[in-house]
């Protein structure tokens, strides 16, 4: 008798998360402290247990460090919020990070989602886009690409941009490995294989 093939899931559905989404009333003191820290920071008191925070709660000491870095990367750098969001979305696209795209998509461009060079984007976004693409694909950035971004951001914000990209690569890996999907009923932006 031939071996039974595993059932294929539809391309628009993710498998279940690999760690449970914890109930707030069941958190340990360390987990409760982490959630309190997340909520008392720049993300605000209405932050829910989903996405990367749902994973961080399983390793609260790591989660505290990561969420502090994330709060700084997202809300406190010298990179203009529009450019920061653009860089986050470029990272989410390259990693096909479903939840990250969902969380940041209100600022997305159609071309970016489809993997096309955003030709209609402003010059500063194009510089960021080229920087992101080159860094992730070659693990380096040419002098020309670096100078274009430095001309837009300056030295300090260029350092912070690299930090943003590193942090959101970490977040994308966490979301993908632990299968954190957008909320129920939200479409997946990328096909799951």
XYZ file of C-alpha atoms in Angstrom:
193
model
C 0.000 0.000 0.000
C 1.487 3.414 -0.983
C 2.391 5.875 1.740
C -0.317 8.380 2.491
C 0.535 11.898 1.319
C 0.257 14.612 3.941
C -2.721 16.866 3.433
C -1.829 20.182 1.823
C -3.145 23.280 3.454
C -4.542 26.038 1.270
C -1.950 28.595 0.156
C -3.882 31.336 1.956
C -3.843 29.660 5.379
C -0.994 29.370 7.860
C -0.492 26.349 10.082
C -1.166 26.895 13.782
C 1.393 28.719 15.929
C 4.210 26.594 17.325
C 3.859 28.062 20.807
C 0.556 28.693 22.547
C -0.869 32.198 22.728
C -0.941 32.692 26.476
C -4.008 33.952 28.306
C -3.331 37.141 30.207
C -4.882 35.811 33.411
C -2.524 32.783 33.347
C 0.779 34.676 33.029
C 3.617 34.080 35.472
C 4.989 37.066 37.373
C 7.896 37.399 34.877
C 5.493 37.252 31.935
C 3.166 39.771 33.572
C 6.114 42.108 34.161
C 7.086 41.867 30.480
C 3.553 42.619 29.323
C 3.432 45.577 31.721
C 6.729 46.852 30.341
C 5.470 46.574 26.756
C 2.268 48.417 27.636
C 4.010 51.170 29.595
C 6.304 51.939 26.659
C 5.638 53.748 23.388
C 3.271 51.028 22.089
C 0.702 51.933 24.725
C -1.587 50.254 27.216
C -3.874 48.611 24.688
C -1.146 46.324 23.286
C -2.476 42.788 23.051
C -0.790 39.402 23.255
C -0.185 38.658 19.591
C 2.564 38.741 17.007
C 6.087 38.908 18.419
C 4.830 39.716 21.920
C 3.022 36.365 22.067
C 6.376 34.685 21.401
C 8.403 36.937 23.718
C 6.199 35.938 26.669
C 7.634 32.406 26.441
C 11.123 33.814 27.168
C 10.461 36.947 29.260
C 14.093 37.980 29.874
C 14.857 37.873 26.145
C 11.465 39.421 25.392
C 12.187 42.391 27.643
C 15.461 43.160 25.886
C 13.947 42.673 22.425
C 10.858 44.793 23.102
C 12.990 47.631 24.487
C 15.131 47.583 21.351
C 11.974 47.396 19.240
C 10.375 50.328 21.016
C 13.464 52.410 20.330
C 13.769 51.243 16.703
C 10.123 51.895 15.967
C 9.475 55.118 17.851
C 12.655 56.876 18.961
C 15.171 56.948 16.115
C 16.095 59.946 13.994
C 14.752 58.105 10.924
C 11.520 59.793 9.818
C 8.514 57.566 10.626
C 7.545 57.375 6.937
C 11.007 56.070 6.015
C 11.170 53.764 9.013
C 7.823 52.196 8.081
C 9.015 51.844 4.500
C 12.160 50.014 5.681
C 10.066 47.773 7.959
C 7.767 46.858 5.067
C 10.713 46.155 2.771
C 12.030 43.796 5.443
C 8.629 42.151 5.897
C 8.358 41.643 2.143
C 11.792 40.047 1.825
C 11.084 37.707 4.748
C 7.426 37.189 3.719
C 6.568 37.920 7.354
C 2.772 37.730 7.332
C 2.114 39.387 10.677
C 4.700 42.120 10.214
C 3.225 43.095 6.861
C -0.269 43.107 8.387
C 0.884 45.297 11.291
C 2.581 47.877 9.063
C 0.690 47.659 5.748
C -1.342 50.869 6.033
C 1.805 52.620 4.808
C 2.600 50.060 2.062
C 2.955 50.676 -1.623
C 1.426 48.278 -4.127
C 4.767 47.911 -5.954
C 6.613 46.964 -2.777
C 4.125 44.188 -2.016
C 4.475 42.769 -5.510
C 8.264 42.836 -5.287
C 8.691 45.578 -7.885
C 11.037 48.507 -7.551
C 8.830 51.375 -6.324
C 9.501 53.703 -9.272
C 6.905 56.241 -8.165
C 8.364 56.451 -4.660
C 10.013 59.674 -3.502
C 13.786 59.881 -3.871
C 14.383 59.233 -0.159
C 12.258 56.051 -0.202
C 14.080 54.837 -3.311
C 17.414 55.322 -1.527
C 16.109 53.336 1.463
C 14.664 50.641 -0.831
C 17.957 50.200 -2.706
C 19.883 50.117 0.597
C 17.570 47.457 2.055
C 17.640 45.306 -1.073
C 21.411 45.483 -1.397
C 22.075 44.814 2.287
C 19.789 41.786 2.527
C 20.846 40.287 -0.808
C 24.615 40.854 -0.710
C 25.151 41.294 3.060
C 27.031 44.480 2.157
C 26.226 47.971 0.876
C 28.204 49.676 -1.887
C 29.714 53.112 -1.347
C 27.246 54.619 -3.827
C 24.209 53.165 -2.043
C 25.593 54.090 1.374
C 26.243 57.682 0.336
C 22.717 58.050 -1.088
C 21.222 57.018 2.265
C 23.677 59.070 4.289
C 22.768 62.122 2.183
C 19.115 61.569 3.137
C 19.536 60.573 6.794
C 22.929 61.700 8.076
C 25.311 59.507 10.060
C 23.316 58.898 13.256
C 20.074 58.002 11.471
C 21.968 55.756 9.034
C 23.273 53.795 12.027
C 19.719 53.645 13.382
C 18.362 52.516 9.992
C 20.705 49.517 10.065
C 19.465 48.831 13.610
C 15.841 49.000 12.433
C 16.609 46.536 9.646
C 18.386 44.182 12.037
C 15.583 44.338 14.588
C 12.865 43.690 12.009
C 14.860 40.806 10.506
C 14.865 39.345 14.043
C 11.134 39.971 14.358
C 10.478 38.434 10.933
C 12.416 35.309 11.905
C 10.506 35.029 15.188
C 7.157 35.487 13.470
C 7.966 32.990 10.720
C 9.509 30.283 12.911
C 6.716 30.443 15.482
C 4.012 30.907 12.815
C 2.446 34.068 14.119
C -0.199 35.042 11.614
C -2.426 38.081 11.278
C -5.616 38.015 13.350
C -8.342 35.553 12.373
C -10.215 36.729 9.312
C -7.368 38.865 7.969
C -6.028 37.707 4.597
C -2.440 36.531 4.334
C -0.430 38.960 2.219
C 2.015 36.270 1.029
C 1.382 32.708 -0.162
C 2.368 30.081 2.377
C 4.300 27.139 0.992
